[in-house]
């Protein structure tokens, strides 16, 4: 059965689609088979040509169900479900389908407010700082913002994915023949971090989803994983 990761969250423009493609690209660079599954009915699907991973259109609930059936029969694959903004019901559905849940957010007070709400709503989810600034002063301000989060949520914040301007290449319809090293390095680091989480499930809020098995007991998903300090990239 494939591992399912969803990238969701209520706020628009946090980097859900970019991160989904970055993760799939990085997984492919690490020789893992990945499928980027789009679920946002307000967007057009991207073409697969030139990508190292599969792209799938699962914008309707029926297509999503079919895609999940396919993925469940593909052991070793990783399916990344790209959510859409302002769709709480879909987010809940994707959350239930996924082993691992990522909530990207940017360095703004509004993003922080929204991700706090989402972390409370989705107790197994991890907040993923996205498009994090490189500039020293901006970085300090962004880190200060995270420091204001409620203590019980801070431990669910993952190390940041830094801003990489070439990440937009992955969302182009026509892809370049080669991707910049900075993009490859950054996507590989993201994929390594996520693979580390799936390989050390005992430390992370991870749901074991199996097609024919009953729901696992709650002890399968530790409530307060000590990951923020253990993963670096
Ligand atoms: N790591 C990154 N580095 C640089 N730019 C980024 C990064 N991640 C996202 N972006 C930029 O941020 C903007 C929003 O990203 P994206 O479309 O992925 O967000 P989204 O959450 O999928 O939006 P929506 O809610 O509309 O679906 C885009 O212009 C994208 O290029
Ligand atoms: Mg999107």
mmCIF file of C-alpha atoms in Angstrom, residues 1-232:
data_model
loop_
_atom_site.group_PDB
_atom_site.id
_atom_site.type_symbol
_atom_site.label_atom_id
_atom_site.label_comp_id
_atom_site.label_asym_id
_atom_site.label_seq_id
_atom_site.Cartn_x
_atom_site.Cartn_y
_atom_site.Cartn_z
ATOM 1 C CA UNK A 1 0.000 0.000 0.000
ATOM 2 C CA UNK A 2 1.217 3.496 -0.801
ATOM 3 C CA UNK A 3 2.017 6.007 1.888
ATOM 4 C CA UNK A 4 -0.421 8.937 1.711
ATOM 5 C CA UNK A 5 0.599 12.472 2.648
ATOM 6 C CA UNK A 6 -1.749 15.422 2.369
ATOM 7 C CA UNK A 7 -0.836 19.090 2.163
ATOM 8 C CA UNK A 8 -3.831 21.051 3.343
ATOM 9 C CA UNK A 9 -4.919 24.137 5.282
ATOM 10 C CA UNK A 10 -7.592 26.769 5.190
ATOM 11 C CA UNK A 11 -5.573 29.762 4.039
ATOM 12 C CA UNK A 12 -4.846 30.361 0.364
ATOM 13 C CA UNK A 13 -1.364 30.825 -1.060
ATOM 14 C CA UNK A 14 0.553 29.119 1.737
ATOM 15 C CA UNK A 15 2.454 26.908 -0.715
ATOM 16 C CA UNK A 16 0.344 23.728 -0.724
ATOM 17 C CA UNK A 17 0.671 23.092 -4.457
ATOM 18 C CA UNK A 18 4.327 24.117 -4.672
ATOM 19 C CA UNK A 19 5.249 21.969 -1.673
ATOM 20 C CA UNK A 20 3.311 18.992 -3.027
ATOM 21 C CA UNK A 21 5.297 19.160 -6.270
ATOM 22 C CA UNK A 22 8.569 19.896 -4.468
ATOM 23 C CA UNK A 23 8.030 16.854 -2.295
ATOM 24 C CA UNK A 24 7.233 14.598 -5.273
ATOM 25 C CA UNK A 25 10.210 15.933 -7.238
ATOM 26 C CA UNK A 26 12.499 15.374 -4.248
ATOM 27 C CA UNK A 27 11.144 11.877 -3.653
ATOM 28 C CA UNK A 28 11.780 11.030 -7.298
ATOM 29 C CA UNK A 29 15.357 12.319 -6.987
ATOM 30 C CA UNK A 30 15.727 9.875 -4.093
ATOM 31 C CA UNK A 31 14.458 7.102 -6.374
ATOM 32 C CA UNK A 32 11.055 6.892 -4.725
ATOM 33 C CA UNK A 33 7.919 6.566 -6.819
ATOM 34 C CA UNK A 34 5.566 9.438 -6.146
ATOM 35 C CA UNK A 35 2.208 10.676 -7.369
ATOM 36 C CA UNK A 36 1.119 14.294 -6.958
ATOM 37 C CA UNK A 37 -2.660 14.233 -6.676
ATOM 38 C CA UNK A 38 -4.525 17.478 -7.227
ATOM 39 C CA UNK A 39 -7.863 17.877 -5.469
ATOM 40 C CA UNK A 40 -8.545 21.587 -6.021
ATOM 41 C CA UNK A 41 -11.495 21.887 -8.393
ATOM 42 C CA UNK A 42 -10.735 25.575 -8.942
ATOM 43 C CA UNK A 43 -7.421 24.774 -10.684
ATOM 44 C CA UNK A 44 -6.443 23.022 -13.891
ATOM 45 C CA UNK A 45 -4.285 19.921 -13.561
ATOM 46 C CA UNK A 46 -0.649 20.146 -14.648
ATOM 47 C CA UNK A 47 0.736 17.955 -17.397
ATOM 48 C CA UNK A 48 2.945 15.011 -16.544
ATOM 49 C CA UNK A 49 5.475 15.489 -19.380
ATOM 50 C CA UNK A 50 8.983 16.185 -18.154
ATOM 51 C CA UNK A 51 8.268 15.228 -14.571
ATOM 52 C CA UNK A 52 9.941 12.440 -12.653
ATOM 53 C CA UNK A 53 6.688 11.697 -10.855
ATOM 54 C CA UNK A 54 3.111 10.973 -11.796
ATOM 55 C CA UNK A 55 0.464 13.690 -11.659
ATOM 56 C CA UNK A 56 -3.153 12.757 -11.097
ATOM 57 C CA UNK A 57 -6.416 14.657 -11.357
ATOM 58 C CA UNK A 58 -8.675 13.817 -8.420
ATOM 59 C CA UNK A 59 -10.779 16.940 -8.251
ATOM 60 C CA UNK A 60 -14.112 15.197 -7.714
ATOM 61 C CA UNK A 61 -14.853 13.002 -4.681
ATOM 62 C CA UNK A 62 -15.406 10.061 -7.084
ATOM 63 C CA UNK A 63 -12.038 10.578 -8.810
ATOM 64 C CA UNK A 64 -10.446 10.885 -5.385
ATOM 65 C CA UNK A 65 -11.912 7.582 -4.283
ATOM 66 C CA UNK A 66 -10.676 5.889 -7.473
ATOM 67 C CA UNK A 67 -7.220 7.387 -6.995
ATOM 68 C CA UNK A 68 -7.077 6.168 -3.398
ATOM 69 C CA UNK A 69 -8.014 2.664 -4.512
ATOM 70 C CA UNK A 70 -5.193 2.763 -7.058
ATOM 71 C CA UNK A 71 -2.654 4.094 -4.564
ATOM 72 C CA UNK A 72 -3.620 1.518 -1.970
ATOM 73 C CA UNK A 73 -2.601 -1.159 -4.456
ATOM 74 C CA UNK A 74 0.800 0.394 -5.158
ATOM 75 C CA UNK A 75 3.143 -0.672 -2.375
ATOM 76 C CA UNK A 76 6.248 1.476 -2.063
ATOM 77 C CA UNK A 77 4.632 4.489 -3.712
ATOM 78 C CA UNK A 78 3.998 7.799 -2.021
ATOM 79 C CA UNK A 79 0.845 9.724 -2.865
ATOM 80 C CA UNK A 80 0.873 13.436 -2.112
ATOM 81 C CA UNK A 81 -2.601 14.985 -1.976
ATOM 82 C CA UNK A 82 -2.556 18.710 -2.771
ATOM 83 C CA UNK A 83 -5.479 20.461 -1.069
ATOM 84 C CA UNK A 84 -7.161 23.764 -1.847
ATOM 85 C CA UNK A 85 -7.871 26.824 0.276
ATOM 86 C CA UNK A 86 -11.136 27.518 2.116
ATOM 87 C CA UNK A 87 -12.428 23.979 1.844
ATOM 88 C CA UNK A 88 -12.735 22.674 5.355
ATOM 89 C CA UNK A 89 -14.890 19.687 4.339
ATOM 90 C CA UNK A 90 -12.358 18.545 1.741
ATOM 91 C CA UNK A 91 -9.522 19.113 4.209
ATOM 92 C CA UNK A 92 -11.315 16.862 6.708
ATOM 93 C CA UNK A 93 -11.764 14.181 4.024
ATOM 94 C CA UNK A 94 -8.088 14.368 2.968
ATOM 95 C CA UNK A 95 -6.967 14.327 6.600
ATOM 96 C CA UNK A 96 -8.881 11.107 7.195
ATOM 97 C CA UNK A 97 -7.334 9.483 4.121
ATOM 98 C CA UNK A 98 -3.741 10.359 4.970
ATOM 99 C CA UNK A 99 -0.976 8.790 7.002
ATOM 100 C CA UNK A 100 0.826 12.081 7.394
ATOM 101 C CA UNK A 101 -0.647 15.581 7.302
ATOM 102 C CA UNK A 102 1.210 18.803 6.485
ATOM 103 C CA UNK A 103 -0.125 22.318 7.046
ATOM 104 C CA UNK A 104 2.100 24.863 5.287
ATOM 105 C CA UNK A 105 2.092 28.424 6.538
ATOM 106 C CA UNK A 106 4.058 31.557 5.717
ATOM 107 C CA UNK A 107 5.637 34.152 7.971
ATOM 108 C CA UNK A 108 2.648 36.378 8.496
ATOM 109 C CA UNK A 109 0.404 36.930 11.487
ATOM 110 C CA UNK A 110 -2.612 35.878 9.434
ATOM 111 C CA UNK A 111 -0.942 32.639 8.368
ATOM 112 C CA UNK A 112 -0.032 31.961 11.969
ATOM 113 C CA UNK A 113 -3.606 32.520 13.182
ATOM 114 C CA UNK A 114 -4.928 30.167 10.508
ATOM 115 C CA UNK A 115 -2.382 27.426 11.075
ATOM 116 C CA UNK A 116 -3.071 27.533 14.819
ATOM 117 C CA UNK A 117 -6.767 26.938 14.089
ATOM 118 C CA UNK A 118 -5.887 24.120 11.695
ATOM 119 C CA UNK A 119 -3.502 22.495 14.199
ATOM 120 C CA UNK A 120 -6.310 22.502 16.770
ATOM 121 C CA UNK A 121 -8.776 21.117 14.224
ATOM 122 C CA UNK A 122 -6.403 18.402 12.967
ATOM 123 C CA UNK A 123 -4.605 16.898 15.967
ATOM 124 C CA UNK A 124 -2.356 14.643 13.853
ATOM 125 C CA UNK A 125 -1.204 17.437 11.545
ATOM 126 C CA UNK A 126 2.253 19.038 11.397
ATOM 127 C CA UNK A 127 2.747 22.711 10.633
ATOM 128 C CA UNK A 128 5.343 23.303 7.918
ATOM 129 C CA UNK A 129 6.863 26.797 7.644
ATOM 130 C CA UNK A 130 6.842 27.515 3.939
ATOM 131 C CA UNK A 131 8.723 29.951 1.722
ATOM 132 C CA UNK A 132 10.743 30.880 4.824
ATOM 133 C CA UNK A 133 12.947 33.971 4.401
ATOM 134 C CA UNK A 134 16.743 33.828 3.987
ATOM 135 C CA UNK A 135 17.395 37.416 4.981
ATOM 136 C CA UNK A 136 18.720 37.481 8.539
ATOM 137 C CA UNK A 137 16.326 40.108 9.880
ATOM 138 C CA UNK A 138 13.296 38.599 8.180
ATOM 139 C CA UNK A 139 14.316 35.209 9.467
ATOM 140 C CA UNK A 140 14.592 36.486 13.019
ATOM 141 C CA UNK A 141 11.169 38.088 12.742
ATOM 142 C CA UNK A 142 9.708 34.874 11.314
ATOM 143 C CA UNK A 143 11.209 32.816 14.134
ATOM 144 C CA UNK A 144 9.856 35.308 16.672
ATOM 145 C CA UNK A 145 6.417 34.771 15.148
ATOM 146 C CA UNK A 146 6.663 31.012 15.733
ATOM 147 C CA UNK A 147 7.811 31.691 19.288
ATOM 148 C CA UNK A 148 4.419 33.293 19.956
ATOM 149 C CA UNK A 149 2.563 30.048 19.231
ATOM 150 C CA UNK A 150 0.868 28.285 22.128
ATOM 151 C CA UNK A 151 3.385 25.963 23.799
ATOM 152 C CA UNK A 152 1.336 22.811 23.169
ATOM 153 C CA UNK A 153 1.423 23.452 19.401
ATOM 154 C CA UNK A 154 5.046 24.532 18.991
ATOM 155 C CA UNK A 155 6.342 20.965 19.125
ATOM 156 C CA UNK A 156 4.282 20.204 16.023
ATOM 157 C CA UNK A 157 6.128 22.746 13.878
ATOM 158 C CA UNK A 158 8.576 21.171 11.442
ATOM 159 C CA UNK A 159 11.836 22.736 10.246
ATOM 160 C CA UNK A 160 11.133 25.318 7.537
ATOM 161 C CA UNK A 161 11.209 24.944 3.787
ATOM 162 C CA UNK A 162 13.142 28.019 2.683
ATOM 163 C CA UNK A 163 12.114 30.249 -0.200
ATOM 164 C CA UNK A 164 13.455 28.903 -3.504
ATOM 165 C CA UNK A 165 12.508 31.096 -6.431
ATOM 166 C CA UNK A 166 12.992 28.260 -8.916
ATOM 167 C CA UNK A 167 10.247 26.258 -7.176
ATOM 168 C CA UNK A 168 7.772 27.950 -9.505
ATOM 169 C CA UNK A 169 9.313 25.982 -12.388
ATOM 170 C CA UNK A 170 7.588 22.880 -11.097
ATOM 171 C CA UNK A 171 4.186 24.485 -11.632
ATOM 172 C CA UNK A 172 4.856 25.451 -15.238
ATOM 173 C CA UNK A 173 3.012 23.623 -17.977
ATOM 174 C CA UNK A 174 6.220 23.465 -20.018
ATOM 175 C CA UNK A 175 9.040 22.183 -17.856
ATOM 176 C CA UNK A 176 12.720 22.973 -18.422
ATOM 177 C CA UNK A 177 15.091 20.179 -19.455
ATOM 178 C CA UNK A 178 17.082 20.673 -16.264
ATOM 179 C CA UNK A 179 16.185 22.011 -12.863
ATOM 180 C CA UNK A 180 18.519 24.305 -10.904
ATOM 181 C CA UNK A 181 20.704 22.642 -8.284
ATOM 182 C CA UNK A 182 19.183 24.838 -5.564
ATOM 183 C CA UNK A 183 15.743 23.429 -6.336
ATOM 184 C CA UNK A 184 16.971 19.843 -6.500
ATOM 185 C CA UNK A 185 18.803 20.215 -3.179
ATOM 186 C CA UNK A 186 15.878 21.826 -1.455
ATOM 187 C CA UNK A 187 13.352 19.257 -2.717
ATOM 188 C CA UNK A 188 15.678 16.388 -1.781
ATOM 189 C CA UNK A 189 16.021 17.785 1.751
ATOM 190 C CA UNK A 190 12.245 18.099 2.063
ATOM 191 C CA UNK A 191 11.752 14.543 0.803
ATOM 192 C CA UNK A 192 14.406 13.243 3.208
ATOM 193 C CA UNK A 193 12.689 14.950 6.124
ATOM 194 C CA UNK A 194 9.292 13.488 5.186
ATOM 195 C CA UNK A 195 10.731 10.019 4.559
ATOM 196 C CA UNK A 196 12.408 10.243 7.969
ATOM 197 C CA UNK A 197 8.990 10.880 9.481
ATOM 198 C CA UNK A 198 7.414 7.910 7.722
ATOM 199 C CA UNK A 199 10.325 5.693 8.745
ATOM 200 C CA UNK A 200 10.218 6.749 12.393
ATOM 201 C CA UNK A 201 6.492 6.648 12.839
ATOM 202 C CA UNK A 202 6.791 6.116 16.574
ATOM 203 C CA UNK A 203 8.007 9.712 17.029
ATOM 204 C CA UNK A 204 5.405 11.374 14.859
ATOM 205 C CA UNK A 205 1.673 11.796 14.619
ATOM 206 C CA UNK A 206 1.173 9.148 11.985
ATOM 207 C CA UNK A 207 -2.000 7.311 11.120
ATOM 208 C CA UNK A 208 -1.730 3.745 9.900
ATOM 209 C CA UNK A 209 -4.448 3.585 7.262
ATOM 210 C CA UNK A 210 -5.132 0.190 5.728
ATOM 211 C CA UNK A 211 -7.928 -0.667 3.293
ATOM 212 C CA UNK A 212 -9.189 -3.788 5.005
ATOM 213 C CA UNK A 213 -8.119 -3.237 8.578
ATOM 214 C CA UNK A 214 -10.072 -1.498 11.326
ATOM 215 C CA UNK A 215 -8.869 1.861 12.603
ATOM 216 C CA UNK A 216 -5.720 1.515 14.717
ATOM 217 C CA UNK A 217 -5.930 2.278 18.400
ATOM 218 C CA UNK A 218 -5.129 5.843 19.435
ATOM 219 C CA UNK A 219 -1.731 4.783 20.799
ATOM 220 C CA UNK A 220 -0.521 4.426 17.166
ATOM 221 C CA UNK A 221 -0.318 8.215 16.963
ATOM 222 C CA UNK A 222 1.635 9.864 19.793
ATOM 223 C CA UNK A 223 0.076 13.156 20.739
ATOM 224 C CA UNK A 224 3.221 15.198 21.251
ATOM 225 C CA UNK A 225 6.027 13.998 19.014
ATOM 226 C CA UNK A 226 9.391 15.525 19.854
ATOM 227 C CA UNK A 227 10.373 16.121 16.271
ATOM 228 C CA UNK A 228 11.015 19.804 15.855
ATOM 229 C CA UNK A 229 14.423 19.463 17.426
ATOM 230 C CA UNK A 230 15.341 16.146 15.803
ATOM 231 C CA UNK A 231 15.018 16.865 12.092
ATOM 232 C CA UNK A 232 17.365 19.148 10.254
#
